[in-house]
Amino acid sequence: MTDLKIFDRMESEVRGYVRSFPVVFNKARGSVLEDESGRQYIDFFSGAGTLNYGHNNPHLKDKLIEYLHTDGVVHGLDMATSAKKYFLESVDRVLLKPRGWNYRLQFTGPTGTNAVEAALKLARQIKGRQNIVSFTHGFHGVSMGSLAATANAKFRGAAGVALGNTTFMPYDGYLGPDVNTMAYFERLLEDPSSGLDHPAAVIVETVQGEGGVNVATQRWLRELQRLCREHDMLLIVDDIQVGCGRTGRFFSFEQAGISPDIITLSKSLSGFGLPMSLVLLRPELDIWKPGAHNGTFRGNNLAFVTAAQALETYWADDAFEQQVQAKERQVRDWLENLVHSYPDAGLSVRGRGLIQGLVTVPGEGLANRIAAQAFEQGLVIETSGAHDEVLKLLPALTIDSEQLAQGLNIIERSVAQCLSQRTTKARVLKLGGAR
Ligand SMILES: *Cc1c(COP(=O)(O)O)cnc(C)c1O
């Protein structure tokens, strides 16, 4: 039994993930976490998408250690440093130039919500309007500005003040597969008496990571871009969780062929789990006054070192992209087989790239039981969605196919176990009712 007494005694009740994974983790390498007792776990959570290249990735770690050994600048506010210069050059060479894109970079405070706050603030300044459109089940962070654009009732309820200046529209698929929710949004925009205050911007995730692995179709995203252009709204893609390669390309919206006005990146941007966030903005939108938006930790140079190295190592050509696509097929085929093996269980699969969800029937707690069972068997995996009904697979992009198969096997056993318990329970209930 793991001793978590000091955490229970000293740490605030607000703690979350330690409750799902009640052990003391000690070491981590690649896709394997190890606890204090030496027990190993395969990691299908990857720090909620922060460790796309695995734990302690040797390519990044070596650069980092080398940098520290030479007394490279660690904290630099937003002063120019060699590490930052090299990161800017890498972004230009690896991400922007090959795509023919032109974006300015705004370095914000280190967490994702800091980038979202900056993006929303800038959009409101540019358009001189307060309202922002966000989507049902959207997640954009928990500081006040981004929380207003976050749909989840648990997080909203913790705010303690009114969260305003945001209108929620139905995400793709929200009203079922046959309803085009974009038609509703368009109708509201066209009707001067719809009650919708003209939005400055729309903020969207192409795949809703926290909201239940809801996937927007390419067509829906292109329609959204068209609406933004026709109605003078900025398009902000929040690529914090599903960017940095998670869906197969570096940016999640590339396959849709859209070009957002503003992009937010964080989570796997440093590649090493070091905090770092970024806002990409079209140059003509850069109306910031010098120093008008700041933050002490905008210059985490250690993160710049690993971020640049991640770009150079994995994104300079398309070899890595293809590996991710092969792993996507492995996961997808396997999950679809699992769903077919239990035709009466109400299971389904959705996702893109290496963010895939095994969707269970809401309200039964099944996904949480599968996750708990999987943890017992040595797999770290989380659930998401409004009712925690989606088992979310988020392995490192660098995981080898053997470890991937091991993790998938644990899920399969856990599903089998949880479903057989359910059948037994149902039988007992039926027998009880017959009496
Ligand atoms: C995690 C996340 C955020 C917030 O990032 P933090 O680092 O937790 O502040 C914002 N948007 C999306 C899409 C995220 O997944």
Short mmCIF file of N, CA and C in Angstrom, two decimals, residues 103-172:
data_model
loop_
_atom_site.label_atom_id
_atom_site.label_comp_id
_atom_site.label_asym_id
_atom_site.label_seq_id
_atom_site.Cartn_x
_atom_site.Cartn_y
_atom_site.Cartn_z
N TYR A 103 3.38 34.31 -39.37
CA TYR A 103 2.80 34.63 -38.06
C TYR A 103 3.85 35.31 -37.19
N ARG A 104 3.40 36.25 -36.34
CA ARG A 104 4.26 36.77 -35.28
C ARG A 104 4.09 35.90 -34.05
N LEU A 105 5.12 35.87 -33.22
CA LEU A 105 5.07 35.07 -32.01
C LEU A 105 4.96 35.96 -30.78
N GLN A 106 3.96 35.69 -29.95
CA GLN A 106 3.89 36.36 -28.66
C GLN A 106 4.15 35.33 -27.57
N PHE A 107 5.20 35.57 -26.79
CA PHE A 107 5.51 34.69 -25.67
C PHE A 107 4.69 35.18 -24.48
N THR A 108 3.91 34.26 -23.91
CA THR A 108 3.08 34.64 -22.76
C THR A 108 3.61 33.94 -21.52
N GLY A 109 2.89 34.12 -20.41
CA GLY A 109 3.21 33.34 -19.22
C GLY A 109 3.20 31.85 -19.57
N PRO A 110 3.69 31.01 -18.67
CA PRO A 110 4.05 29.64 -19.06
C PRO A 110 2.91 28.65 -19.27
N THR A 111 1.73 28.91 -18.74
CA THR A 111 0.70 27.88 -18.86
C THR A 111 -0.25 28.19 -20.01
N GLY A 112 -1.01 27.17 -20.40
CA GLY A 112 -1.89 27.31 -21.54
C GLY A 112 -2.88 28.45 -21.39
N THR A 113 -3.44 28.55 -20.19
CA THR A 113 -4.45 29.59 -19.98
C THR A 113 -3.87 31.00 -20.19
N ASN A 114 -2.58 31.16 -19.95
CA ASN A 114 -1.94 32.46 -20.20
C ASN A 114 -1.99 32.83 -21.68
N ALA A 115 -1.81 31.85 -22.54
CA ALA A 115 -1.86 32.11 -23.98
C ALA A 115 -3.28 32.44 -24.41
N VAL A 116 -4.25 31.71 -23.83
CA VAL A 116 -5.65 31.97 -24.19
C VAL A 116 -6.06 33.37 -23.73
N GLU A 117 -5.67 33.74 -22.51
CA GLU A 117 -5.99 35.08 -22.01
C GLU A 117 -5.47 36.15 -22.96
N ALA A 118 -4.24 35.98 -23.40
CA ALA A 118 -3.62 36.97 -24.30
C ALA A 118 -4.37 37.03 -25.62
N ALA A 119 -4.73 35.86 -26.14
CA ALA A 119 -5.42 35.80 -27.43
C ALA A 119 -6.78 36.50 -27.36
N LEU A 120 -7.51 36.24 -26.28
CA LEU A 120 -8.85 36.83 -26.14
C LEU A 120 -8.75 38.34 -25.94
N LYS A 121 -7.78 38.75 -25.13
CA LYS A 121 -7.58 40.18 -24.86
C LYS A 121 -7.25 40.91 -26.16
N LEU A 122 -6.36 40.33 -26.92
CA LEU A 122 -5.96 40.96 -28.19
C LEU A 122 -7.14 41.04 -29.16
N ALA A 123 -7.89 39.95 -29.28
CA ALA A 123 -9.03 39.94 -30.21
C ALA A 123 -10.04 41.02 -29.85
N ARG A 124 -10.30 41.18 -28.56
CA ARG A 124 -11.27 42.19 -28.11
C ARG A 124 -10.75 43.59 -28.41
N GLN A 125 -9.45 43.80 -28.19
CA GLN A 125 -8.85 45.11 -28.51
C GLN A 125 -8.97 45.41 -30.00
N ILE A 126 -8.64 44.43 -30.82
CA ILE A 126 -8.62 44.64 -32.28
C ILE A 126 -10.00 45.00 -32.79
N LYS A 127 -11.00 44.25 -32.37
CA LYS A 127 -12.35 44.44 -32.91
C LYS A 127 -13.15 45.47 -32.11
N GLY A 128 -12.68 45.86 -30.93
CA GLY A 128 -13.44 46.80 -30.11
C GLY A 128 -14.79 46.23 -29.69
N ARG A 129 -14.87 44.91 -29.57
CA ARG A 129 -16.11 44.25 -29.14
C ARG A 129 -15.78 43.31 -27.99
N GLN A 130 -16.80 43.06 -27.14
CA GLN A 130 -16.52 42.24 -25.95
C GLN A 130 -16.82 40.76 -26.15
N ASN A 131 -17.82 40.48 -26.97
CA ASN A 131 -18.31 39.09 -27.00
C ASN A 131 -17.36 38.16 -27.76
N ILE A 132 -17.24 36.95 -27.21
CA ILE A 132 -16.45 35.89 -27.84
C ILE A 132 -17.38 34.68 -28.00
N VAL A 133 -17.27 34.00 -29.10
CA VAL A 133 -18.01 32.76 -29.24
C VAL A 133 -17.10 31.57 -28.94
N SER A 134 -17.60 30.71 -28.05
CA SER A 134 -16.92 29.47 -27.73
C SER A 134 -17.94 28.34 -27.97
N PHE A 135 -17.54 27.10 -27.77
CA PHE A 135 -18.45 26.00 -28.11
C PHE A 135 -18.77 25.12 -26.91
N THR A 136 -19.93 24.48 -26.99
CA THR A 136 -20.34 23.50 -25.99
C THR A 136 -19.20 22.48 -25.78
N HIS A 137 -18.95 22.15 -24.53
CA HIS A 137 -17.91 21.19 -24.13
C HIS A 137 -16.48 21.70 -24.40
N GLY A 138 -16.35 22.98 -24.75
CA GLY A 138 -15.02 23.54 -24.98
C GLY A 138 -14.25 23.71 -23.68
N PHE A 139 -12.94 23.54 -23.74
CA PHE A 139 -12.09 23.80 -22.57
C PHE A 139 -10.93 24.69 -22.97
N HIS A 140 -10.76 25.81 -22.27
CA HIS A 140 -9.70 26.74 -22.64
C HIS A 140 -8.87 27.22 -21.46
N GLY A 141 -9.07 26.64 -20.29
CA GLY A 141 -8.30 27.04 -19.13
C GLY A 141 -9.20 27.53 -18.01
N VAL A 142 -8.60 27.78 -16.82
CA VAL A 142 -9.43 28.10 -15.66
C VAL A 142 -9.13 29.45 -15.02
N SER A 143 -8.31 30.30 -15.65
CA SER A 143 -8.22 31.68 -15.16
C SER A 143 -9.41 32.43 -15.77
N MET A 144 -9.78 33.58 -15.18
CA MET A 144 -11.11 34.14 -15.42
C MET A 144 -11.50 34.32 -16.89
N GLY A 145 -10.59 34.86 -17.69
CA GLY A 145 -10.93 35.12 -19.09
C GLY A 145 -11.17 33.85 -19.86
N SER A 146 -10.25 32.91 -19.71
CA SER A 146 -10.41 31.66 -20.45
C SER A 146 -11.50 30.78 -19.83
N LEU A 147 -11.70 30.91 -18.53
CA LEU A 147 -12.77 30.15 -17.86
C LEU A 147 -14.13 30.56 -18.42
N ALA A 148 -14.28 31.85 -18.74
CA ALA A 148 -15.55 32.31 -19.31
C ALA A 148 -15.84 31.59 -20.62
N ALA A 149 -14.78 31.16 -21.31
CA ALA A 149 -14.94 30.46 -22.59
C ALA A 149 -14.92 28.94 -22.42
N THR A 150 -14.83 28.49 -21.18
CA THR A 150 -14.83 27.05 -20.87
C THR A 150 -16.24 26.63 -20.45
N ALA A 151 -16.71 25.52 -20.98
CA ALA A 151 -18.13 25.18 -20.82
C ALA A 151 -18.42 24.39 -19.55
N ASN A 152 -17.46 23.63 -19.06
CA ASN A 152 -17.66 22.67 -17.98
C ASN A 152 -18.19 23.31 -16.69
N ALA A 153 -19.32 22.82 -16.20
CA ALA A 153 -20.02 23.41 -15.06
C ALA A 153 -19.18 23.36 -13.78
N LYS A 154 -18.41 22.29 -13.60
CA LYS A 154 -17.59 22.17 -12.39
C LYS A 154 -16.59 23.31 -12.30
N PHE A 155 -15.91 23.57 -13.41
CA PHE A 155 -14.91 24.65 -13.42
C PHE A 155 -15.59 26.03 -13.32
N ARG A 156 -16.68 26.20 -14.03
CA ARG A 156 -17.38 27.49 -14.02
C ARG A 156 -17.90 27.80 -12.62
N GLY A 157 -18.40 26.77 -11.95
CA GLY A 157 -18.98 26.96 -10.63
C GLY A 157 -17.96 27.41 -9.59
N ALA A 158 -16.69 27.15 -9.85
CA ALA A 158 -15.65 27.52 -8.89
C ALA A 158 -15.24 28.98 -9.01
N ALA A 159 -15.75 29.68 -10.04
CA ALA A 159 -15.26 31.03 -10.32
C ALA A 159 -15.62 32.04 -9.24
N GLY A 160 -16.81 31.94 -8.69
CA GLY A 160 -17.22 32.87 -7.64
C GLY A 160 -17.70 34.22 -8.15
N VAL A 161 -17.53 34.49 -9.42
CA VAL A 161 -18.08 35.72 -10.02
C VAL A 161 -18.76 35.32 -11.33
N ALA A 162 -19.53 36.27 -11.87
CA ALA A 162 -20.18 36.00 -13.15
C ALA A 162 -19.12 35.88 -14.24
N LEU A 163 -19.33 34.94 -15.11
CA LEU A 163 -18.42 34.77 -16.24
C LEU A 163 -19.18 35.23 -17.48
N GLY A 164 -18.75 36.32 -18.05
CA GLY A 164 -19.57 36.90 -19.12
C GLY A 164 -18.85 37.06 -20.43
N ASN A 165 -19.49 37.82 -21.29
CA ASN A 165 -18.91 38.21 -22.58
C ASN A 165 -18.56 37.02 -23.47
N THR A 166 -19.28 35.94 -23.26
CA THR A 166 -19.06 34.75 -24.08
C THR A 166 -20.41 34.14 -24.45
N THR A 167 -20.54 33.73 -25.70
CA THR A 167 -21.75 33.02 -26.12
C THR A 167 -21.32 31.63 -26.58
N PHE A 168 -22.01 30.61 -26.11
CA PHE A 168 -21.67 29.24 -26.50
C PHE A 168 -22.54 28.78 -27.67
N MET A 169 -21.90 28.26 -28.67
CA MET A 169 -22.60 27.71 -29.83
C MET A 169 -22.44 26.19 -29.78
N PRO A 170 -23.37 25.45 -30.41
CA PRO A 170 -23.23 23.99 -30.44
C PRO A 170 -22.06 23.56 -31.30
N TYR A 171 -21.20 22.74 -30.72
CA TYR A 171 -20.03 22.20 -31.44
C TYR A 171 -20.52 21.23 -32.52
N ASP A 172 -19.63 20.88 -33.41
CA ASP A 172 -19.97 19.93 -34.47
C ASP A 172 -20.47 18.62 -33.86
#
